[in-house]
């Protein structure tokens, strides 16, 4: 979302999530600042800071959705729900599987699969 490469899928669109700073606010503090049908003061402050930074760096943000007032939360069916964490495989012994919810074991971090297996099954792999 933040780097501009996120593309909402049908689930995201149903939740009125769209690219722009509004989705970034949803990530930062959406439970408090977003989805109320009106602008909360905290979100308005973030938007003003964002506009000032964009102006300072001469970045055109016209047409970008800055508000999150109308957005619902990201869901597990959304395009941002990626299988990038390891968790215990409950069917097979001594295995971890990729999951879309956050765990201490990141699939992008070398060695975390081994840590997952060792921690979850109380073993030491060599």
Coordinates of C-alpha atoms in Angstrom, one line a residue, residues 20-114:
X20 CA -3.9 6.1 -1.4
X21 CA -3.1 7.7 1.9
X22 CA -6.5 6.7 3.3
X23 CA -5.5 3.0 3.1
X24 CA -2.2 3.9 4.8
X25 CA -4.1 5.5 7.7
X26 CA -6.2 2.3 7.9
X27 CA -3.0 0.3 8.4
X28 CA -1.6 2.7 11.0
X29 CA -4.6 3.2 13.2
X30 CA -7.7 2.2 11.3
X31 CA -9.6 0.9 14.3
X32 CA -9.7 4.3 15.8
X33 CA -9.4 6.7 12.9
X34 CA -11.3 5.0 10.0
X35 CA -14.6 3.6 9.0
X36 CA -16.9 5.9 11.0
X37 CA -18.5 7.6 8.0
X38 CA -16.9 10.9 8.9
X39 CA -13.4 12.3 9.4
X40 CA -11.9 11.7 12.8
X41 CA -9.6 14.5 14.0
X42 CA -6.6 12.2 14.1
X43 CA -7.1 11.2 10.5
X44 CA -7.5 14.8 9.5
X45 CA -4.2 15.7 11.2
X46 CA -2.4 12.9 9.3
X47 CA -3.9 14.1 6.0
X48 CA -2.7 17.6 6.6
X49 CA 0.8 16.4 7.4
X50 CA 0.8 14.3 4.3
X51 CA -0.4 17.2 2.1
X52 CA 2.3 19.4 3.6
X53 CA 5.1 16.8 3.0
X54 CA 3.8 16.3 -0.6
X55 CA 3.9 20.0 -1.2
X56 CA 7.4 20.4 0.3
X57 CA 8.7 17.5 -1.9
X58 CA 6.7 18.7 -4.9
X59 CA 4.8 15.4 -5.2
X60 CA 1.5 15.5 -7.0
X61 CA -1.1 13.8 -4.9
X62 CA -4.2 15.2 -6.7
X63 CA -6.7 12.4 -7.2
X64 CA -5.3 10.3 -4.4
X65 CA -7.8 9.1 -1.8
X66 CA -6.7 10.7 1.4
X67 CA -9.7 9.7 3.5
X68 CA -10.4 6.4 5.3
X69 CA -13.8 7.5 6.8
X70 CA -15.7 5.3 4.4
X71 CA -13.4 2.3 4.5
X72 CA -13.9 -1.0 6.2
X73 CA -11.0 -3.0 7.7
X74 CA -8.7 -5.1 5.6
X75 CA -10.0 -8.7 5.6
X76 CA -8.3 -12.1 5.2
X77 CA -9.8 -12.3 1.7
X78 CA -8.1 -9.1 0.6
X79 CA -5.1 -8.9 -1.7
X80 CA -2.8 -7.8 1.1
X81 CA -3.4 -11.1 3.0
X82 CA -0.2 -12.9 2.1
X83 CA 1.1 -16.2 3.3
X84 CA 4.4 -14.9 4.6
X85 CA 4.6 -16.3 8.1
X86 CA 5.3 -19.8 9.4
X87 CA 3.2 -21.6 12.0
X88 CA 2.9 -25.1 13.3
X89 CA 1.5 -27.7 10.9
X90 CA -1.1 -29.4 13.1
X91 CA -1.6 -32.5 10.8
X92 CA 2.0 -33.4 10.2
X93 CA 4.6 -33.7 12.9
X94 CA 7.8 -31.7 12.8
X95 CA 6.6 -29.3 10.1
X96 CA 5.5 -25.7 9.9
X97 CA 3.3 -24.2 7.2
X98 CA 2.8 -20.8 5.6
X99 CA -0.1 -18.8 7.0
X100 CA -1.5 -15.4 6.3
X101 CA -1.7 -14.2 10.0
X102 CA 1.3 -12.8 11.8
X103 CA 3.5 -15.1 13.8
X104 CA 7.1 -14.7 15.2
X105 CA 8.4 -16.6 12.2
X106 CA 8.7 -14.7 8.9
X107 CA 9.1 -16.6 5.7
X108 CA 11.2 -13.8 4.3
X109 CA 13.8 -14.1 7.1
X110 CA 16.4 -16.8 6.7
X111 CA 16.3 -19.3 9.5
X112 CA 12.8 -18.7 10.7
X113 CA 11.4 -21.9 9.4
X114 CA 13.9 -23.9 11.5

